[in-house]
C-alpha cells in the first residue's frame, strides 16, 4: 500500500485506522473521506474529502485525484441501527460497497472492507464457529455482510480485484464512541465504570460474544493487507477474535481495577435477540495459518489499558 483512500474515516474504526496508516505510510498518502468533516485528528491531520459513498462518481473522482492504489471501505450502518432502518441500511451498506468495489476495479487498486460476526445466524454452530460454515443471518446488517463477502469474492474472481476482509468481533476502544452496534455495551460499560462505578447492561447475563481490543484490530488490518496474496485461500472475511465473554465476565474484570464496580440488567429485547443469533466463540485458525494473525490483548490486559486511558480522557 502506498496511497490509501478510506471511506467512513471518521467512524469507530476509521478514526483510529486513519491515524495508524498515516504513521506508517505518511500523512499525505492516506486520504480520509466521510459524509461530513469534523474537528477530529483524523479529519485534520492529512488530506480529507467529503464523500457520500452512495455517490459513485464522487468516489471515483476523489480516488483518481489522489491516484490511490488501495481502497478501504469502512462506511456502514451497524447492526442495531440497521434493524431500525432496514431499507436505508441496504441502500447505504450495499450501494456504498458496490461503488467502492467499482472504484477499486477502475483504478486497479487493492481493496479492503470489514465483515462481522453478524454474518452468522441462529443455525450457525455456536461454539468455535468454523471459518467455512452455514451463514443464515436474521438481521439486515448480517444479510448485508454475507452479501458483501460474496460480492468481494466475485470481484476477485471476475475482475481480479485484490479484495481482502476480516470478520470482526465486537471492537472495544477508548478513542471513538461506538455507533449503534449490538456489542456497544462492552464499550459503554467502561465509561460508566469510570464515571459512576456501575452499569446497567442491555445484554443479558450469560450472553457470550467475541470481542477484540482496537489496537489488535488495526494491526490485523495492516497485516492482512501486507500479506502475500498467493498465500490467501479465503481472502475475504477471515474469522478473527481475541476473547469471548459475557457481561458478568467483563464486569468481573473491571472490578479488579475499579473496586466496588457493580453491574445490573435491563435487557433490550431487540439487541438481545441479535446477540443470541451470533456465535459464543469463533475459530480463527485460517487467519493464523494464511497470514499469521495474532493478538496482544486478553480481557484483563485490555481492561487495565481501557481504565487507565479513560481515567486520563474523562
Coordinates of C-alpha atoms in Angstrom, one line a residue:
X1 CA 0.0 0.0 0.0
X2 CA 1.3 3.4 -1.0
X3 CA -1.7 5.8 -1.4
X4 CA -4.8 4.8 0.5
X5 CA -8.4 6.1 0.3
X6 CA -10.6 5.4 3.4
X7 CA -14.4 5.7 3.4
X8 CA -16.1 6.2 6.8
X9 CA -12.8 7.5 8.0
X10 CA -14.4 9.4 11.0
X11 CA -16.2 6.4 12.4
X12 CA -15.3 4.0 15.2
X13 CA -12.7 2.0 13.2
X14 CA -11.8 4.7 10.7
X15 CA -10.9 7.5 13.2
X16 CA -8.1 5.2 14.6
X17 CA -7.1 3.4 11.4
X18 CA -6.6 6.7 9.6
X19 CA -4.1 7.8 12.2
X20 CA -2.3 4.4 12.3
X21 CA -1.9 4.3 8.5
X22 CA -0.7 7.9 8.4
X23 CA 2.0 7.0 10.9
X24 CA 3.1 4.0 8.8
X25 CA 2.7 5.3 5.2
X26 CA 2.9 9.1 5.7
X27 CA 0.1 11.6 6.4
X28 CA -0.2 12.8 2.8
X29 CA -0.6 9.3 1.5
X30 CA -3.8 8.5 3.5
X31 CA -6.9 10.2 2.2
X32 CA -9.7 10.3 4.7
X33 CA -13.3 10.6 3.5
X34 CA -16.6 10.8 5.2
X35 CA -20.1 12.3 4.7
X36 CA -19.1 15.4 6.7
X37 CA -16.0 16.8 8.2
X38 CA -15.4 17.3 12.0
X39 CA -12.6 18.6 14.1
X40 CA -11.1 15.2 14.9
X41 CA -7.5 14.4 14.4
X42 CA -8.4 12.0 11.6
X43 CA -10.1 14.8 9.7
X44 CA -7.4 17.4 10.4
X45 CA -4.1 15.6 10.2
X46 CA -4.0 14.9 6.5
X47 CA -6.0 15.0 3.3
X48 CA -9.7 15.0 3.8
X49 CA -12.6 14.9 1.2
X50 CA -16.3 15.0 1.8
X51 CA -17.7 11.9 0.1
X52 CA -21.1 10.2 0.3
X53 CA -20.5 6.6 -0.5
X54 CA -23.8 6.3 -2.4
X55 CA -22.3 8.9 -4.9
X56 CA -20.3 6.6 -7.2
X57 CA -19.0 9.5 -9.4
X58 CA -17.7 11.5 -6.5
X59 CA -15.8 8.4 -5.1
X60 CA -14.1 7.7 -8.4
X61 CA -13.3 11.4 -8.8
X62 CA -11.6 11.6 -5.4
X63 CA -9.7 8.3 -5.9
X64 CA -8.4 9.5 -9.3
X65 CA -7.5 12.9 -7.9
X66 CA -5.1 11.3 -5.4
X67 CA -4.1 8.4 -7.6
X68 CA -4.8 5.8 -4.9
X69 CA -3.6 2.2 -5.1
X70 CA -5.7 1.0 -2.1
X71 CA -9.4 1.5 -1.2
X72 CA -10.5 0.8 2.4
X73 CA -14.3 0.8 2.6
X74 CA -15.5 1.3 6.2
X75 CA -18.7 3.3 5.8
X76 CA -21.7 1.3 7.0
X77 CA -24.8 1.4 9.2
X78 CA -24.3 -1.0 12.1
X79 CA -26.5 -3.8 13.4
X80 CA -28.9 -2.2 15.9
X81 CA -29.3 0.9 13.8
X82 CA -29.8 -1.1 10.6
X83 CA -32.7 -3.1 12.2
X84 CA -34.4 0.2 12.9
X85 CA -33.8 1.5 9.3
X86 CA -33.5 -1.7 7.1
X87 CA -34.2 0.0 3.7
X88 CA -31.7 2.8 4.4
X89 CA -29.2 0.2 5.7
X90 CA -29.5 -1.8 2.5
X91 CA -29.0 1.2 0.2
X92 CA -26.1 2.6 2.2
X93 CA -24.3 -0.7 3.0
X94 CA -24.7 -2.4 -0.3
X95 CA -24.7 0.6 -2.6
X96 CA -21.7 2.0 -0.9
X97 CA -19.9 -1.3 -1.1
X98 CA -20.6 -1.7 -4.8
X99 CA -19.4 1.9 -5.5
X100 CA -16.2 1.2 -3.6
X101 CA -15.6 -2.1 -5.4
X102 CA -16.2 -0.4 -8.8
X103 CA -13.7 2.4 -7.8
X104 CA -11.1 -0.3 -6.9
X105 CA -11.8 -2.1 -10.2
X106 CA -11.4 1.1 -12.3
X107 CA -8.1 2.1 -10.6
X108 CA -6.8 -1.5 -10.3
X109 CA -6.5 -0.9 -6.6
X110 CA -6.2 -3.2 -3.7
X111 CA -9.5 -3.4 -1.6
X112 CA -10.4 -3.9 2.0
X113 CA -13.8 -4.0 3.7
X114 CA -14.7 -5.4 7.1
X115 CA -17.3 -8.2 7.6
X116 CA -18.6 -9.1 11.1
X117 CA -19.7 -11.9 13.3
X118 CA -23.1 -10.5 12.4
X119 CA -22.8 -12.5 9.2
X120 CA -23.6 -15.6 11.2
X121 CA -27.1 -16.6 12.3
X122 CA -29.0 -18.8 14.7
X123 CA -28.3 -22.0 12.7
X124 CA -24.5 -21.4 12.7
X125 CA -22.6 -23.6 15.1
X126 CA -22.4 -21.5 18.3
X127 CA -19.0 -22.7 19.8
X128 CA -15.7 -22.5 18.0
X129 CA -17.5 -21.4 14.9
X130 CA -15.6 -22.5 11.8
X131 CA -14.2 -20.3 9.0
X132 CA -16.5 -22.0 6.5
X133 CA -19.9 -22.8 7.9
X134 CA -23.6 -22.2 7.4
X135 CA -24.5 -18.5 7.3
X136 CA -28.1 -17.6 7.5
X137 CA -28.3 -14.3 9.5
X138 CA -31.6 -12.9 10.6
X139 CA -30.7 -9.2 10.6
X140 CA -30.4 -6.7 7.8
X141 CA -26.8 -6.0 8.9
X142 CA -26.0 -9.7 8.7
X143 CA -27.6 -10.1 5.3
X144 CA -25.5 -7.1 4.1
X145 CA -22.3 -8.6 5.5
X146 CA -22.9 -12.0 3.9
X147 CA -23.7 -10.4 0.5
X148 CA -20.6 -8.2 0.9
X149 CA -18.4 -11.2 1.5
X150 CA -19.8 -12.9 -1.6
X151 CA -19.6 -9.7 -3.7
X152 CA -15.9 -9.1 -2.7
X153 CA -15.1 -12.7 -3.7
X154 CA -17.0 -12.1 -7.0
X155 CA -14.9 -9.0 -7.8
X156 CA -11.7 -11.0 -7.1
X157 CA -12.7 -14.0 -9.4
X158 CA -14.4 -11.9 -12.1
X159 CA -12.3 -8.8 -12.3
X160 CA -9.1 -9.8 -10.4
X161 CA -9.5 -7.0 -7.9
X162 CA -7.3 -7.8 -4.9
X163 CA -10.1 -7.9 -2.3
X164 CA -9.5 -8.8 1.3
X165 CA -11.6 -8.7 4.5
X166 CA -12.0 -9.6 8.2
X167 CA -15.0 -10.8 10.2
X168 CA -14.6 -8.5 13.1
X169 CA -16.0 -9.4 16.5
X170 CA -17.2 -6.6 18.8
X171 CA -14.5 -3.9 18.9
X172 CA -13.6 -2.0 22.1
X173 CA -11.9 1.3 22.1
X174 CA -11.4 4.4 24.4
X175 CA -11.0 6.7 21.4
X176 CA -14.2 6.8 19.4
X177 CA -17.6 6.0 20.8
X178 CA -19.5 3.1 19.2
X179 CA -22.1 3.8 16.6
X180 CA -25.2 1.6 17.0
X181 CA -23.9 -1.9 17.2
X182 CA -25.1 -4.8 19.4
X183 CA -21.7 -5.1 21.1
X184 CA -21.6 -1.4 22.1
X185 CA -22.3 -2.4 25.7
X186 CA -18.7 -3.6 26.0
X187 CA -17.5 -0.1 25.4
X188 CA -20.2 1.8 27.3
X189 CA -19.5 -0.3 30.4
X190 CA -16.0 1.1 30.8
X191 CA -17.2 4.7 30.5
X192 CA -19.9 4.1 33.1
X193 CA -17.4 2.3 35.4
X194 CA -15.1 5.3 35.5
X195 CA -17.9 7.9 35.7
X196 CA -20.4 6.2 38.0
X197 CA -19.0 2.9 39.3
X198 CA -21.9 1.0 38.0
X199 CA -23.5 0.0 34.7
X200 CA -27.0 -1.2 33.5
X201 CA -26.5 -3.7 30.7
X202 CA -28.9 -4.1 27.8
X203 CA -27.4 -7.5 27.1
X204 CA -28.5 -10.3 29.4
X205 CA -26.2 -12.2 31.8
X206 CA -24.7 -15.4 30.3
X207 CA -24.7 -14.0 26.7
X208 CA -21.2 -14.7 25.2
X209 CA -19.9 -12.8 22.2
X210 CA -16.5 -12.5 20.7
X211 CA -14.6 -9.2 21.2
X212 CA -11.3 -7.6 20.4
X213 CA -9.3 -4.5 21.5
X214 CA -9.0 -1.9 18.8
X215 CA -5.2 -1.9 18.7
X216 CA -5.3 -5.6 17.8
X217 CA -8.0 -5.0 15.1
X218 CA -5.9 -2.2 13.5
X219 CA -2.8 -4.4 13.4
X220 CA -4.9 -7.2 11.8
X221 CA -6.0 -4.9 9.0
X222 CA -2.4 -3.9 8.2
X223 CA -1.1 -7.4 8.5
X224 CA -3.7 -8.8 6.1
X225 CA -3.3 -6.0 3.6
X226 CA 0.5 -6.5 3.5
X227 CA 0.3 -10.3 3.4
X228 CA 1.5 -12.4 0.4
X229 CA -1.5 -12.6 -1.9
X230 CA -0.6 -16.1 -3.1
X231 CA -1.0 -17.5 0.4
X232 CA -4.5 -16.2 0.9
X233 CA -7.1 -19.0 0.3
X234 CA -10.1 -17.3 1.8
X235 CA -9.1 -13.7 1.0
X236 CA -12.4 -12.1 2.3
X237 CA -13.9 -12.4 5.7
X238 CA -11.3 -14.2 7.8
X239 CA -12.6 -15.1 11.3
X240 CA -10.5 -13.2 13.9
X241 CA -11.0 -13.0 17.7
X242 CA -9.1 -12.2 20.8
X243 CA -11.6 -13.1 23.6
X244 CA -15.1 -14.2 24.3
X245 CA -17.0 -13.1 27.4
X246 CA -20.5 -12.4 28.8
X247 CA -21.5 -9.2 30.7
X248 CA -20.6 -10.9 34.1
X249 CA -17.1 -11.6 32.7
X250 CA -16.3 -8.1 31.7
X251 CA -17.8 -6.8 34.9
X252 CA -15.6 -9.1 37.0
X253 CA -12.5 -7.9 35.0
X254 CA -13.5 -4.2 35.6
X255 CA -14.0 -4.8 39.3
X256 CA -10.3 -5.8 39.6
X257 CA -9.3 -2.3 38.5
X258 CA -12.4 -0.3 39.7
X259 CA -13.1 -1.6 43.2
X260 CA -16.8 -1.7 44.1
X261 CA -18.0 -1.7 40.4
X262 CA -21.5 -3.1 40.1
X263 CA -23.5 -4.4 37.1
X264 CA -27.3 -4.6 36.7
X265 CA -29.5 -5.6 33.8
X266 CA -32.3 -4.0 31.8
X267 CA -32.4 -6.2 28.7
X268 CA -33.2 -4.6 25.3
X269 CA -35.2 -7.4 23.5
X270 CA -34.1 -6.3 20.0
X271 CA -30.4 -6.2 20.7
X272 CA -30.6 -9.4 22.9
X273 CA -32.2 -11.2 20.0
X274 CA -29.4 -10.1 17.7
X275 CA -26.8 -11.2 20.2
X276 CA -28.3 -14.6 20.7
X277 CA -28.2 -15.2 16.9
X278 CA -24.4 -14.8 16.9
X279 CA -21.7 -17.3 18.0
X280 CA -20.4 -17.7 21.5
X281 CA -16.9 -18.1 20.2
X282 CA -15.2 -18.4 16.8
X283 CA -12.3 -20.2 15.3
X284 CA -9.5 -18.0 13.8
X285 CA -7.3 -20.9 12.6
X286 CA -7.5 -19.9 8.9
X287 CA -6.3 -16.3 9.6
X288 CA -3.4 -17.7 11.7
X289 CA -2.3 -20.2 9.0
X290 CA -2.8 -18.0 5.9
X291 CA -1.3 -14.7 7.1
X292 CA -0.1 -15.1 10.7
X293 CA -2.9 -13.4 12.6
X294 CA -2.1 -12.8 16.3
X295 CA -3.4 -10.6 19.1
X296 CA -1.8 -9.0 22.1
X297 CA -4.7 -8.2 24.5
X298 CA -6.7 -10.6 26.5
X299 CA -9.6 -9.4 28.7
X300 CA -7.7 -8.3 31.8
X301 CA -4.9 -6.7 29.8
X302 CA -7.5 -4.7 27.7
X303 CA -9.4 -3.7 30.9
X304 CA -6.3 -2.4 32.6
X305 CA -5.4 -0.3 29.5
X306 CA -9.0 0.9 29.0
X307 CA -9.4 2.0 32.6
X308 CA -6.0 3.9 32.5
X309 CA -6.8 5.6 29.2
X310 CA -10.4 6.5 30.1
X311 CA -9.3 8.0 33.5
X312 CA -7.0 10.3 31.6
X313 CA -9.6 11.1 29.0
X314 CA -12.5 11.7 31.4

